[in-house]
Structure formats: structure tokens, C-alpha cells
Short mmCIF file of C-alpha atoms in Angstrom, two decimals:
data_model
loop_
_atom_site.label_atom_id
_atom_site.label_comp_id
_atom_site.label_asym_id
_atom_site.label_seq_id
_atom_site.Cartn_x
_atom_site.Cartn_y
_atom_site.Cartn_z
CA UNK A 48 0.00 0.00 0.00
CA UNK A 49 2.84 2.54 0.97
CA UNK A 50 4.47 1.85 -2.22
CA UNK A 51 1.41 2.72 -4.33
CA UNK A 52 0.85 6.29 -2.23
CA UNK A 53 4.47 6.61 -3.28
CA UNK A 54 3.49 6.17 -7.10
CA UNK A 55 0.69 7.79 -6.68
CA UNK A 56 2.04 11.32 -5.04
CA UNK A 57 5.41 11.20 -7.12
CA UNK A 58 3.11 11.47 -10.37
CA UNK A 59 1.39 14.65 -8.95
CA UNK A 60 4.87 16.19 -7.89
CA UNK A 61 6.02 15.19 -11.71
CA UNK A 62 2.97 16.64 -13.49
CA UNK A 63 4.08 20.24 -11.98
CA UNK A 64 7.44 19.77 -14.30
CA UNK A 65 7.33 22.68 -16.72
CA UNK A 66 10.86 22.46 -17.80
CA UNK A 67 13.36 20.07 -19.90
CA UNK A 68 17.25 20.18 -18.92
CA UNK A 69 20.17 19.22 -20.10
CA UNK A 70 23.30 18.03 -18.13
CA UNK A 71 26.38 18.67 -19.48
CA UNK A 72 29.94 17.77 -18.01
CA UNK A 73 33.41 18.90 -18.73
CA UNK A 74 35.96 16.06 -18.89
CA UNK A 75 38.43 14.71 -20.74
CA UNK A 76 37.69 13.46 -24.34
CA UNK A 77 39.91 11.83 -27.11
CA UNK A 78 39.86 13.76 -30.61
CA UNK A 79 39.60 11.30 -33.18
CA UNK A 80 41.13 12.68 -36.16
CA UNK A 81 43.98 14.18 -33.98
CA UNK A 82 44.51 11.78 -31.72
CA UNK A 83 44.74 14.98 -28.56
CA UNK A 84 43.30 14.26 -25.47
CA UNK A 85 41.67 17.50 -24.31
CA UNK A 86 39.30 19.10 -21.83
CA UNK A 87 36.18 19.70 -23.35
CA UNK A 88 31.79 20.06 -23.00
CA UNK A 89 30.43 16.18 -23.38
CA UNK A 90 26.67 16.37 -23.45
CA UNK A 91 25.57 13.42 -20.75
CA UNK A 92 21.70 13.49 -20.52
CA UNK A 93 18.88 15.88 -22.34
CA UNK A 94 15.11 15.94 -22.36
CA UNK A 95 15.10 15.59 -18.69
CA UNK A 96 11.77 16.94 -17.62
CA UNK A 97 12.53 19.14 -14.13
CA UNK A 98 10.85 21.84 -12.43
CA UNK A 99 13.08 25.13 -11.91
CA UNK A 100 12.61 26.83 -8.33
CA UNK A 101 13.51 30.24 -7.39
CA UNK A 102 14.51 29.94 -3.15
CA UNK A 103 16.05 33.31 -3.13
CA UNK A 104 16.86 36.38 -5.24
CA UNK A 105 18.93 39.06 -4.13
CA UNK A 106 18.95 42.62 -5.90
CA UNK A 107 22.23 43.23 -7.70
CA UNK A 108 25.01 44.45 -5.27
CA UNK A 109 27.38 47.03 -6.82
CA UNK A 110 31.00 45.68 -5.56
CA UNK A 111 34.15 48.13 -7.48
CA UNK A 112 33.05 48.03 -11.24
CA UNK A 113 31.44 44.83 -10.90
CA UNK A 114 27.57 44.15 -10.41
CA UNK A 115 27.47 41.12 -8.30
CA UNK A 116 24.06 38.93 -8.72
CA UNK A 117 23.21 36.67 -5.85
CA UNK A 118 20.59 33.42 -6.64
CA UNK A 119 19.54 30.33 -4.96
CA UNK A 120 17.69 27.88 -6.75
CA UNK A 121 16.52 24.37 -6.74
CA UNK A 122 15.68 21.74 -9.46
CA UNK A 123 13.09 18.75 -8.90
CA UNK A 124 13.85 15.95 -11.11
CA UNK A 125 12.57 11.94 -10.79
CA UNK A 126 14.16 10.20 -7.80
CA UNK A 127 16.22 7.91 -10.38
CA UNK A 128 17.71 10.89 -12.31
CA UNK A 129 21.42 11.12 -11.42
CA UNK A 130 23.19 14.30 -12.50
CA UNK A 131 27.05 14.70 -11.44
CA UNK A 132 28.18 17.33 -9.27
CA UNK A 133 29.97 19.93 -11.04
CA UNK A 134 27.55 19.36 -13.90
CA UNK A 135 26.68 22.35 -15.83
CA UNK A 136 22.36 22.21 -16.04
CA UNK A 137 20.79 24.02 -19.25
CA UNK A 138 16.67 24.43 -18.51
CA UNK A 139 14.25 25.69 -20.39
CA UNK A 140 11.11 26.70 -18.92
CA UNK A 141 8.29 29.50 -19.84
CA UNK A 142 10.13 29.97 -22.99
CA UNK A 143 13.65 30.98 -21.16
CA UNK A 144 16.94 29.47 -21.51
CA UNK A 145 18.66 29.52 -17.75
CA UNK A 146 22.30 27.74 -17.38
CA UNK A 147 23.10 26.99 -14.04
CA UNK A 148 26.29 24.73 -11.86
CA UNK A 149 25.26 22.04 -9.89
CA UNK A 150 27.85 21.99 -6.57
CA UNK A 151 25.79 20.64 -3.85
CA UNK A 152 24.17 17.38 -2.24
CA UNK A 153 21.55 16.10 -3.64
CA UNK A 154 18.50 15.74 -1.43
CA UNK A 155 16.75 12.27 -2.51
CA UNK A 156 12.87 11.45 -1.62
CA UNK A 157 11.05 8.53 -2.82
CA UNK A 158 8.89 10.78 -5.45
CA UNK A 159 11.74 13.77 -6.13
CA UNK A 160 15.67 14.35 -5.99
CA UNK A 161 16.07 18.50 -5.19
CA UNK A 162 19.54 19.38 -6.85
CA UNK A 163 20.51 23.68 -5.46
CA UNK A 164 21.71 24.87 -8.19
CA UNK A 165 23.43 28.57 -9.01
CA UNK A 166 23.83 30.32 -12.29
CA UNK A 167 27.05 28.83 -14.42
CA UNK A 168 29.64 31.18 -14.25
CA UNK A 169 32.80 29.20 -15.72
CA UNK A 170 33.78 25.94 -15.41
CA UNK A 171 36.02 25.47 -12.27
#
């Protein structure tokens, strides 16, 4: 029975998902006409249906010549989605393109995995 009220309530959290992503990593990768091993973008997962959630957003802070933008935000995927950290996450939702890092834990539930995410700067 607990299984099936599992089911049951991680189809309503995954009918609120209103966005696609795509996970892409940056590792090592063999060029095949050159033979050079190099550091490069490998695309690992796409089409992944998610839900993008704003937990806080800070007002620009002026720091020297440099606006500084400050955002917290999550990103509900299924429970058996696995997404590295370091990953850079491409969503698209209402029509907007948003590329963001992942670098935190993972919190996993039975109907949901929340990933915090922050907008992609560089790759580290």
C-alpha cells in the first residue's frame, strides 16, 4: 500500500514539471582525427523533464566596477535521475533558456531528488 501512495504522489509532484534540462559535463575526451586528449563540454543526458525553483533572489550588489548577482535555486527531477556534481544544467522553462552549476548534495525522496543549483559562471 505505501508503495502505491508513493506512485501515486510522485506522479502529482512530476505533473508540476514545466521544464526540460540538459546536463552537461566537462571532462576529458579523445579527438579522433587528432589523436589529442583535451578538456572539453560532453553532453551526458537531455530531455530531462525538471521543475526550476527560485529559493532566493537578491537585488544586484554594486562591488568596485562589478555588479554582483546573488541566486539560490533548486531543481526537482525523478528520484532515479542522477546528475554529477559539477555538472553544468541548461533548462528551459516558460520559454527561457537559464544555465546553471550544480555543486551541492543532492537531497533524494522517494517521489523527487532537489539538486541547489546557481547560475554557471565558468567551469572550475
Amino acid at each position: 500500500m505505501v508503495r502505491k501512495e508513493i506512485y501515486g504522489v510522485r506522479r502529482a509532484v512530476e505533473s508540476a514539471y514545466d521544464g526540460i534540462c540538459t546536463v552537461i559535463e566537462y571532462r576529458s575526451a579523445r579527438d579522433e582525427d587528432s589523436g589529442i586528449t583535451r578538456q572539453c563540454e560532453i553532453k551526458t543526458a537531455e530531455n530531462i523533464p525538471c521543475k526550476l525553483s527560485f529559493e532566493l533572489n537578491y537585488p544586484a550588489r554594486q562591488t568596485g566596477d562589478v555588479s554582483e548577482i546573488s541566486q539560490r535555486a533548486k531543481l526537482f527531477v525523478a528520484p532515479d535521475t542522477n546528475i554529477r556534481n559539477g555538472s553544468k544544467i541548461i533548462v528551459e522553462q516558460h520559454g527561457k533558456t537559464f544555465e546553471y552549476a550544480f555543486s551541492g548534495e543532492t537531497a533524494v525522496y522517494p517521489t523527487h531528488r532537489e539538486i541547489r543549483i546557481s547560475p554557471f559562471i565558468k567551469w572550475a
